[in-house]
Short mmCIF file of C-alpha atoms in Angstrom, two decimals:
data_model
loop_
_atom_site.label_atom_id
_atom_site.label_comp_id
_atom_site.label_asym_id
_atom_site.label_seq_id
_atom_site.Cartn_x
_atom_site.Cartn_y
_atom_site.Cartn_z
CA MET A 1 -9.63 -37.61 79.83
CA VAL A 2 -10.62 -33.81 80.34
CA HIS A 3 -7.03 -32.42 80.40
CA THR A 4 -6.91 -34.89 77.10
CA ILE A 5 -9.75 -33.43 75.45
CA ALA A 6 -9.07 -29.73 76.78
CA SER A 7 -5.55 -30.09 75.20
CA ARG A 8 -6.93 -31.05 71.78
CA TYR A 9 -9.58 -28.06 71.82
CA TRP A 10 -6.82 -25.74 72.35
CA PHE A 11 -4.60 -27.13 69.93
CA VAL A 12 -7.50 -26.73 67.21
CA VAL A 13 -7.80 -22.92 68.38
CA VAL A 14 -4.27 -22.73 68.26
CA LEU A 15 -4.40 -24.03 64.40
CA ALA A 16 -7.13 -22.29 63.48
CA LEU A 17 -5.35 -18.78 64.49
CA ALA A 18 -2.32 -19.63 62.56
CA THR A 19 -3.93 -20.71 59.35
CA ALA A 20 -6.06 -17.45 59.48
CA GLN A 21 -3.11 -15.36 59.81
CA HIS A 22 -1.31 -16.94 56.57
CA SER A 23 -4.33 -16.69 54.88
CA PRO A 24 -4.23 -14.35 51.77
CA ALA A 25 -8.00 -13.02 53.61
CA ALA A 26 -6.46 -12.11 56.64
CA LEU A 27 -3.48 -10.51 54.80
CA ALA A 28 -5.92 -8.42 52.76
CA LEU A 29 -4.49 -4.63 53.12
CA ASP A 30 -6.82 -1.98 52.22
CA ALA A 31 -5.79 1.04 49.46
CA GLN A 32 -4.50 3.22 52.26
CA GLU A 33 -1.67 0.64 53.38
CA VAL A 34 -1.09 -1.08 49.85
CA TYR A 35 0.11 2.78 48.96
CA GLU A 36 2.15 3.50 51.78
CA ARG A 37 4.18 -0.25 51.33
CA VAL A 38 4.67 0.38 47.79
CA SER A 39 4.47 4.16 46.69
CA ARG A 40 8.33 3.98 47.34
CA SER A 41 9.06 1.46 44.62
CA VAL A 42 7.10 3.18 41.57
CA VAL A 43 8.81 5.99 39.57
CA VAL A 44 7.96 8.17 36.46
CA VAL A 45 9.73 7.34 33.46
CA GLU A 46 10.21 10.20 30.72
CA THR A 47 11.60 10.28 27.05
CA PHE A 48 13.36 13.28 25.82
CA GLU A 49 13.95 13.72 21.65
CA ARG A 50 16.76 14.81 20.14
CA ASP A 51 16.35 18.59 19.77
CA MET A 52 17.73 19.25 15.76
CA ASN A 53 17.13 23.16 16.01
CA ALA A 54 20.15 23.16 19.03
CA LYS A 55 23.21 25.12 17.82
CA GLY A 56 26.19 22.49 17.42
CA ASP A 57 26.18 19.10 16.91
CA TRP A 58 22.26 17.93 17.25
CA ASP A 59 23.48 14.29 18.64
CA LEU A 60 24.35 16.12 21.59
CA TYR A 61 21.73 17.95 22.56
CA TYR A 62 18.07 16.76 23.72
CA LYS A 63 14.60 18.62 24.47
CA ILE A 64 13.74 20.36 27.21
CA SER A 65 10.16 18.44 27.75
CA PRO A 66 9.77 14.96 27.56
CA SER A 67 8.16 13.57 24.48
CA ARG A 68 7.00 11.03 26.34
CA GLN A 69 5.83 10.32 29.72
CA GLY A 70 5.15 7.12 31.62
CA SER A 71 5.19 4.81 35.04
CA GLY A 72 8.01 2.29 36.14
CA VAL A 73 8.51 -0.18 39.10
CA VAL A 74 11.88 -0.62 41.00
CA ILE A 75 12.20 -4.66 40.92
CA ALA A 76 15.87 -4.91 42.01
CA ASN A 77 18.92 -2.57 43.09
CA ASP A 78 18.86 0.23 40.38
CA GLU A 79 16.81 -1.94 38.01
CA VAL A 80 13.28 -0.44 36.81
CA VAL A 81 10.64 -2.20 34.41
CA THR A 82 8.73 -0.45 32.18
CA ASN A 83 6.49 -0.54 28.95
CA CYS A 84 8.83 -0.29 25.61
CA HIS A 85 5.82 1.84 24.40
CA VAL A 86 7.41 4.76 26.65
CA THR A 87 11.15 4.69 25.55
CA ARG A 88 11.71 6.00 22.04
CA VAL A 89 14.41 5.20 19.77
CA ASP A 90 17.46 7.08 20.07
CA SER A 91 16.39 9.28 22.95
CA LYS A 92 17.41 10.07 26.62
CA LEU A 93 15.68 8.33 29.46
CA GLU A 94 15.06 9.55 32.82
CA VAL A 95 13.81 8.10 36.06
CA VAL A 96 11.82 10.61 38.48
CA HIS A 97 11.16 9.97 42.37
CA ARG A 98 9.51 12.52 44.49
CA GLY A 99 11.03 15.09 42.36
CA ARG A 100 14.55 13.74 42.16
CA ARG A 101 16.14 12.91 38.71
CA TYR A 102 18.21 9.83 37.62
CA GLN A 103 19.80 9.10 34.08
CA ALA A 104 18.59 5.76 33.14
CA ASP A 105 19.95 3.56 30.43
CA LEU A 106 17.80 0.60 28.68
CA ARG A 107 19.26 -2.76 29.87
CA HIS A 108 16.67 -5.26 28.40
CA SER A 109 14.08 -4.77 25.47
CA ASP A 110 11.14 -7.08 24.53
CA PRO A 111 9.04 -4.84 22.12
CA GLN A 112 6.71 -7.97 21.50
CA ARG A 113 5.67 -8.24 24.97
CA ASP A 114 5.93 -4.14 25.54
CA LEU A 115 8.20 -4.71 28.57
CA CYS A 116 11.73 -3.24 28.78
CA GLN A 117 14.04 -3.13 31.85
CA LEU A 118 16.30 0.41 32.50
CA PHE A 119 19.41 0.53 34.36
CA VAL A 120 19.13 3.48 37.04
CA LYS A 121 22.45 3.94 38.83
CA GLY A 122 22.19 5.48 42.08
CA LEU A 123 18.60 5.03 42.55
CA GLY A 124 18.55 3.42 45.91
CA LEU A 125 14.65 2.61 45.94
CA PRO A 126 13.25 -0.24 47.60
CA ALA A 127 12.58 -3.24 44.99
CA ALA A 128 8.79 -4.23 44.89
CA ARG A 129 7.68 -7.73 46.31
CA ILE A 130 7.39 -9.85 43.50
CA GLY A 131 3.57 -11.90 43.80
CA ARG A 132 3.18 -15.53 42.61
CA PRO A 133 1.36 -15.77 38.78
CA GLN A 134 -0.49 -19.01 39.99
CA ASN A 135 -2.10 -17.17 42.88
CA ILE A 136 -3.57 -14.79 40.23
CA HIS A 137 -7.47 -14.97 39.86
CA PRO A 138 -10.83 -13.39 38.33
CA GLY A 139 -12.04 -11.01 40.91
CA GLU A 140 -9.28 -10.65 42.94
CA SER A 141 -9.26 -7.37 44.65
CA VAL A 142 -6.09 -5.19 42.73
CA PHE A 143 -4.31 -1.78 42.88
CA ALA A 144 -3.04 0.09 39.94
CA VAL A 145 -0.28 2.59 40.78
CA GLY A 146 1.46 4.84 38.24
CA THR A 147 1.36 8.82 37.05
CA PRO A 148 -1.83 9.09 34.82
CA ARG A 149 -0.91 12.34 32.91
CA GLY A 150 2.00 12.80 34.97
CA LEU A 151 0.46 13.07 38.23
CA GLU A 152 3.08 10.86 40.05
CA LEU A 153 2.01 8.03 42.40
CA THR A 154 -1.54 7.88 41.96
CA ILE A 155 -3.45 4.70 43.25
CA SER A 156 -6.93 3.21 41.58
CA ASN A 157 -8.57 -0.24 42.82
CA GLY A 158 -10.09 -2.29 41.21
CA ILE A 159 -10.69 -6.16 40.70
CA ILE A 160 -9.14 -8.75 38.17
CA SER A 161 -12.02 -9.31 35.81
CA GLY A 162 -10.36 -12.26 33.58
CA ILE A 163 -7.21 -14.07 32.24
CA ARG A 164 -7.08 -13.26 28.28
CA THR A 165 -4.99 -14.52 25.53
CA ASP A 166 -4.08 -13.26 22.55
CA ALA A 167 -1.82 -14.21 19.76
CA GLY A 168 -0.26 -16.25 22.38
CA HIS A 169 0.07 -13.97 24.66
CA ARG A 170 -1.52 -14.05 28.61
CA TYR A 171 -2.70 -10.82 29.80
CA LEU A 172 -4.48 -9.35 33.33
CA GLN A 173 -7.84 -7.14 32.15
CA THR A 174 -8.62 -5.39 35.46
CA THR A 175 -11.02 -2.63 36.22
CA ALA A 176 -8.71 -0.38 38.29
CA ALA A 177 -8.68 2.70 36.14
CA ILE A 178 -5.38 3.23 34.04
CA SER A 179 -4.65 6.55 32.03
CA PRO A 180 -2.35 7.64 29.62
CA GLY A 181 0.63 7.82 31.66
CA SER A 182 -0.26 4.90 33.23
CA SER A 183 1.62 2.80 31.15
CA GLY A 184 4.52 0.97 32.70
CA GLY A 185 3.24 1.10 35.97
CA GLY A 186 2.42 -1.68 38.59
CA LEU A 187 -0.76 -3.84 39.23
CA PHE A 188 -0.35 -5.08 43.26
CA ASN A 189 -2.48 -7.71 44.88
CA ALA A 190 -4.39 -7.01 48.25
CA ASN A 191 -0.49 -8.14 49.72
CA ALA A 192 1.02 -5.26 48.31
CA GLU A 193 2.80 -7.90 45.64
CA LEU A 194 3.39 -6.99 42.17
CA ILE A 195 1.59 -9.33 39.66
CA GLY A 196 1.52 -7.01 36.34
CA ILE A 197 2.72 -4.32 34.48
CA THR A 198 -0.25 -2.05 33.40
CA THR A 199 -0.06 -1.45 29.76
CA PHE A 200 -2.83 -0.67 27.98
CA GLN A 201 -6.69 0.02 27.78
CA VAL A 202 -9.04 -0.19 25.19
CA ARG A 203 -10.60 3.14 23.91
CA ASP A 204 -13.80 4.08 24.31
CA GLY A 205 -14.41 0.70 26.03
CA GLN A 206 -15.71 0.66 30.05
CA THR A 207 -12.87 -0.58 32.36
CA LEU A 208 -11.54 -2.27 29.82
CA ASN A 209 -8.00 -2.02 31.31
CA PHE A 210 -4.85 -4.65 30.94
CA ALA A 211 -1.45 -5.54 32.41
CA VAL A 212 0.73 -7.33 31.03
CA PRO A 213 1.29 -10.63 34.09
CA ILE A 214 4.85 -10.27 36.58
CA GLU A 215 6.21 -13.97 34.89
CA TRP A 216 7.22 -12.43 32.16
CA LEU A 217 9.67 -10.89 33.82
CA SER A 218 11.85 -14.06 34.61
CA GLU A 219 12.27 -14.46 30.60
CA LEU A 220 12.68 -10.76 29.72
CA ALA A 221 16.78 -11.04 29.97
CA GLY A 222 16.70 -14.22 27.63
CA ARG A 223 14.09 -12.84 25.05
CA SER A 224 16.22 -9.61 25.28
CA ASP A 225 19.89 -11.14 24.31
CA GLN A 226 17.98 -13.48 21.58
CA ARG A 227 16.40 -10.49 20.21
CA LYS A 228 19.68 -8.25 20.22
CA ARG A 229 21.82 -11.02 18.46
CA LYS A 230 18.86 -11.34 15.52
CA TRP A 231 19.52 -7.32 15.34
CA GLN A 232 22.87 -6.97 15.36
CA ALA A 233 23.37 -9.78 12.68
CA ALA A 234 21.02 -7.67 10.77
CA GLY A 235 22.81 -4.81 11.04
CA GLY A 236 19.73 -2.98 13.18
CA GLU A 237 22.10 -0.52 14.97
CA GLU A 238 23.23 1.04 11.44
CA LEU A 239 20.10 0.84 10.03
CA GLU A 240 18.52 2.72 13.23
CA THR A 241 21.08 5.41 13.37
CA ARG A 242 20.52 5.90 9.29
CA ALA A 243 16.57 5.88 9.74
CA VAL A 244 17.28 8.44 12.56
CA VAL A 245 19.00 10.70 10.27
CA ALA A 246 16.90 10.18 7.26
CA TRP A 247 13.60 11.43 9.59
CA PHE A 248 15.01 14.47 10.82
CA LYS A 249 16.56 15.80 7.82
CA GLY A 250 13.44 14.67 5.82
CA ASP A 251 15.20 12.68 3.36
CA TRP A 252 12.23 10.10 2.59
CA VAL A 253 14.19 7.88 0.18
CA SER A 254 16.66 6.47 2.45
CA LEU A 255 13.85 6.59 5.10
CA LEU A 256 11.97 4.29 3.39
CA ARG A 257 14.63 1.78 2.76
CA SER A 258 15.69 2.18 6.45
CA ALA A 259 12.48 1.88 7.88
CA SER A 260 11.28 -1.21 5.50
CA LYS A 261 14.28 -3.27 6.84
CA LEU A 262 14.00 -2.30 10.25
CA ALA A 263 9.96 -2.96 10.68
CA GLU A 264 11.20 -6.62 8.99
CA VAL A 265 14.01 -6.82 11.36
CA ASP A 266 11.69 -6.10 14.39
CA PRO A 267 7.88 -5.82 13.71
CA TYR A 268 6.83 -4.99 17.01
CA HIS A 269 8.69 -1.23 17.55
CA SER A 270 5.81 1.07 16.97
CA GLN A 271 8.31 3.93 16.11
CA TYR A 272 9.59 1.93 12.73
CA TRP A 273 6.33 1.58 11.59
CA ILE A 274 5.77 5.51 12.23
CA TYR A 275 8.81 5.98 10.11
CA LEU A 276 7.64 3.65 6.96
CA GLY A 277 4.25 5.23 7.19
CA SER A 278 5.61 8.76 7.06
CA ALA A 279 8.01 7.88 4.28
CA TYR A 280 4.88 6.10 2.11
CA ALA A 281 3.23 9.22 3.08
CA HIS A 282 5.67 11.52 1.33
CA HIS A 283 5.78 8.81 -1.87
CA ASN A 284 1.79 9.55 -2.11
CA LYS A 285 1.56 5.74 -1.28
CA SER A 286 -1.62 6.28 0.85
CA ASP A 287 -3.04 2.79 1.27
CA LYS A 288 0.66 1.55 2.21
CA ALA A 289 0.98 4.77 4.77
CA ALA A 290 -2.52 3.81 6.60
CA GLU A 291 -1.70 0.17 6.90
CA ALA A 292 2.03 1.26 8.54
CA PHE A 293 0.07 4.05 10.82
CA ALA A 294 -2.34 1.44 11.73
CA ARG A 295 0.30 -1.25 12.74
CA ALA A 296 2.03 1.69 14.81
CA VAL A 297 -0.75 2.84 16.74
CA THR A 298 -1.94 -0.79 17.80
CA LEU A 299 1.25 -1.12 18.91
CA ASP A 300 1.65 1.90 20.84
CA PRO A 301 -1.96 4.05 21.15
CA SER A 302 0.22 6.78 22.98
CA ALA A 303 -0.25 10.66 22.22
CA ASP A 304 2.44 11.14 19.70
CA ILE A 305 1.92 8.07 18.09
CA TRP A 306 -1.46 9.45 16.95
CA ARG A 307 0.10 13.21 16.28
CA GLU A 308 2.56 11.43 13.83
CA MET A 309 -0.23 9.75 12.26
CA ALA A 310 -2.18 12.79 11.63
CA ASP A 311 0.73 14.61 10.67
CA GLY A 312 1.44 11.73 7.77
CA TYR A 313 -2.31 11.61 6.69
CA PHE A 314 -2.01 15.60 6.68
CA ILE A 315 1.07 15.38 4.16
CA MET A 316 -1.30 13.37 1.76
CA GLY A 317 -4.13 15.38 2.07
CA PHE A 318 -2.40 18.72 1.50
CA SER A 319 0.29 18.84 -1.03
CA PHE A 320 1.80 21.22 -3.95
CA VAL A 321 1.50 19.84 -7.90
CA ASP A 322 3.10 21.71 -10.54
CA GLY A 323 2.71 25.02 -8.86
CA THR A 324 -1.44 24.46 -7.37
CA VAL A 325 -2.53 23.25 -4.19
CA ARG A 326 -4.19 19.90 -3.95
CA THR A 327 -6.49 18.76 -1.10
CA ASP A 328 -7.64 15.20 -0.22
CA LYS A 329 -10.69 15.60 1.80
CA LYS A 330 -10.45 11.76 2.64
CA MET A 331 -7.02 12.31 4.48
CA LEU A 332 -7.44 15.55 5.71
CA ALA A 333 -10.27 13.62 7.59
CA SER A 334 -7.92 11.00 8.62
CA ALA A 335 -5.63 13.42 9.98
CA ARG A 336 -8.46 15.29 11.49
CA LYS A 337 -9.82 12.38 13.57
CA ALA A 338 -6.04 10.96 14.62
CA ILE A 339 -5.35 14.27 15.79
CA GLU A 340 -8.48 14.66 18.03
CA GLN A 341 -7.37 11.55 19.88
CA ALA A 342 -4.05 12.86 20.41
CA LEU A 343 -5.65 15.85 22.08
CA ARG A 344 -7.96 13.93 24.11
CA LEU A 345 -4.70 11.67 25.35
CA ALA A 346 -2.59 14.93 25.86
CA PRO A 347 -4.47 17.80 26.03
CA GLU A 348 -1.50 20.20 26.53
CA ASP A 349 0.35 19.02 23.87
CA ALA A 350 1.53 22.30 21.70
CA LEU A 351 2.50 20.62 18.77
CA SER A 352 -1.12 18.84 18.53
CA TRP A 353 -2.77 21.94 18.90
CA SER A 354 -0.78 23.33 16.22
CA LEU A 355 -1.10 20.46 13.65
CA SER A 356 -4.88 20.47 14.30
CA GLY A 357 -5.01 24.70 13.37
CA GLN A 358 -3.03 23.52 10.11
CA ILE A 359 -5.62 20.52 9.23
CA ASN A 360 -8.58 22.56 10.30
CA GLN A 361 -7.24 25.39 7.89
CA ARG A 362 -6.73 23.60 5.13
CA LEU A 363 -10.56 21.88 5.61
CA GLY A 364 -11.92 25.31 5.49
CA ASN A 365 -12.87 25.42 9.34
CA LEU A 366 -10.94 28.79 9.94
CA ASP A 367 -12.82 29.56 12.99
CA GLN A 368 -11.41 26.48 14.98
CA ALA A 369 -7.87 26.57 13.23
CA ILE A 370 -7.99 30.31 15.01
CA ARG A 371 -8.78 28.73 18.23
CA ASP A 372 -6.76 25.60 17.80
CA LEU A 373 -3.48 27.94 17.05
CA ASN A 374 -4.23 30.19 19.79
CA GLU A 375 -4.28 27.38 22.07
CA ALA A 376 -0.73 26.14 20.98
CA LEU A 377 0.55 29.40 21.46
CA ARG A 378 -0.85 30.11 25.14
CA ILE A 379 0.79 26.60 25.90
CA ARG A 380 4.31 27.67 24.19
CA PRO A 381 4.21 31.32 22.48
CA LYS A 382 7.09 30.91 20.70
CA ASP A 383 5.84 28.52 18.42
CA SER A 384 6.90 30.40 15.06
CA GLY A 385 5.25 27.45 13.03
CA SER A 386 1.73 28.42 14.67
CA TRP A 387 2.32 32.03 14.53
CA VAL A 388 2.96 31.42 10.45
CA THR A 389 0.03 29.37 10.13
CA LEU A 390 -2.56 32.21 11.94
CA MET A 391 -0.48 34.84 9.40
CA GLU A 392 -1.56 33.04 6.72
CA ILE A 393 -5.33 32.77 7.85
CA TYR A 394 -5.49 36.37 8.43
CA GLN A 395 -4.19 37.18 5.35
CA ASP A 396 -6.74 35.44 3.57
CA GLN A 397 -9.67 36.91 5.61
CA GLY A 398 -8.11 39.92 4.08
CA ASP A 399 -7.01 40.89 7.93
CA ARG A 400 -3.92 42.95 7.81
CA GLY A 401 -3.55 44.19 11.35
CA LYS A 402 -3.91 40.63 12.34
CA ALA A 403 -1.83 39.20 9.95
CA ALA A 404 1.29 42.09 10.30
CA TYR A 405 1.21 41.12 14.06
CA ALA A 406 1.08 37.15 13.22
CA ALA A 407 4.08 38.10 10.80
CA ARG A 408 6.48 40.21 13.20
CA ARG A 409 5.67 37.48 16.39
CA ALA A 410 6.77 34.62 13.92
CA MET A 411 10.01 36.36 13.12
CA ALA A 412 10.84 37.06 17.14
CA ALA A 413 10.36 33.84 17.68
CA ASN A 414 12.24 32.40 14.62
CA HIS A 415 15.29 34.74 14.73
CA GLY A 416 17.70 32.71 12.86
CA SER A 417 15.19 31.79 9.82
CA TRP A 418 15.77 33.43 6.69
CA GLN A 419 13.41 31.33 5.04
CA LEU A 420 10.52 32.77 7.42
CA ARG A 421 11.66 36.36 6.09
CA MET A 422 10.88 35.35 2.40
CA VAL A 423 7.66 33.96 3.59
CA VAL A 424 6.80 37.38 5.83
CA MET A 425 8.25 39.33 2.68
CA ALA A 426 5.66 37.22 0.14
CA VAL A 427 2.59 38.09 2.65
CA ALA A 428 3.57 41.77 3.29
CA ASP A 429 3.57 42.06 -0.41
CA GLY A 430 0.03 40.51 -0.71
CA ILE A 431 -1.17 42.72 1.67
CA GLY A 432 0.63 45.73 0.90
CA ASP A 433 2.20 46.36 4.00
CA ASP A 434 5.60 48.03 3.04
CA MET A 435 6.73 48.65 6.56
CA LEU A 436 6.56 44.36 7.30
CA LEU A 437 8.11 43.94 3.88
CA ARG A 438 11.17 46.27 5.01
CA GLU A 439 11.34 44.87 8.53
CA ALA A 440 11.19 41.35 6.80
CA TYR A 441 14.08 42.54 4.42
CA VAL A 442 16.44 43.64 6.46
CA GLY A 443 16.07 40.28 8.59
CA LEU A 444 16.82 38.66 4.88
CA LYS A 445 19.72 40.76 4.13
CA GLN A 446 21.59 40.05 7.32
CA LEU A 447 20.93 36.30 7.57
CA ASN A 448 21.46 35.59 3.36
CA PRO A 449 23.00 38.31 1.63
CA GLU A 450 23.00 36.27 -1.78
CA MET A 451 19.05 35.68 -1.27
CA ALA A 452 18.69 39.18 -0.53
CA ARG A 453 20.48 39.78 -3.49
CA ARG A 454 18.45 37.53 -6.11
CA TYR A 455 15.48 39.17 -4.11
CA GLU A 456 16.06 42.68 -5.50
CA ALA A 457 17.21 41.09 -8.96
CA ASN A 458 13.90 39.45 -9.40
CA ARG A 459 11.93 42.76 -8.28
CA ARG A 460 14.15 45.14 -10.76
CA GLN A 461 13.08 42.58 -13.40
#
């Protein structure tokens, strides 16, 4: 009897220990352990736009610096999942891990759920372990690993604070910090298992961060193929090509036609709404432009979407009509609000600082405009557009020396623009600087002899 009781006692002890070893609490890892297990499966995703200023065929060249930077998670051999809003129409994609770069191609796309899958040949990184959706509960400890503001492999911790449903879509709400650049990163549980893809946060909210649930990965390929068939049936590829070309050429009539159809075929792609909003802005249809911009920034609240939204409002706020300048303070105020948001998200973006300078110039905030433009030039010293705007401001202020200096820096930054020489000549004539006028004229004569001849003919009349 004693032996039987002892046997039963040890059986209970062993069973208890075995159960403890396999319980979530016993397997829970701390932040350092989670980081060590998942860091090789989290990458940087960068998007490069086409360089329209490149010599030769612009279709073959891309800008040196990425226009967007986000995160991604390795889910299989050479396969990376990220947010669709990290990618962009007609752009080059690269994946970076610990300084090594890899070319990436878009394999599956589901913009409605903001989930995209990339193929990265030769990546050779281990796939993240996938967690079980049914085991996700509010209060569970989680860790977000991504690249906020380009800081590769950053970890933050928190809990699942809620499971939300919006328009039939399920989202994981978490207190783990998510910043710009975290989009597409991984949300891991305390067992270092991937349970979500971090996607967005509520602006000006506290700890209101969200991730899409990991179970959507199993549906991604099927939904992508279904979307692709619908896209091909509507002639989406040709429409997209037309829209990109019209966008870069400034053909706003063609862009309006193409973008309207694209937004109808694929209403979950933010770039199509930016195209549409910009086309409406150039047609001075402010209400429709505002609706399109609002839709774009709802789908993708990234810095460049806010910047392009600001540019659209700026176009509507400042225009030439019948040879006179017209300003709309309401549109300019909206432009300033949008560009301020862009700069909060990407404080080192020279394009945003330059546009902010132009907006403040038209609002009459000249001191702030000068500070904005100098910030743009600190980041990108050869930005001829910023030098031109500074030249105009100094001309209006009657500062001949600074206006001439800015003019010369603008011409040095853009050697091949005869149009810029014409602008500088007008400014030089206005401030009475004959030496600057001659310098600009010599450049015009070399770049466009016909325009130089017309200029001389007009002066003689």
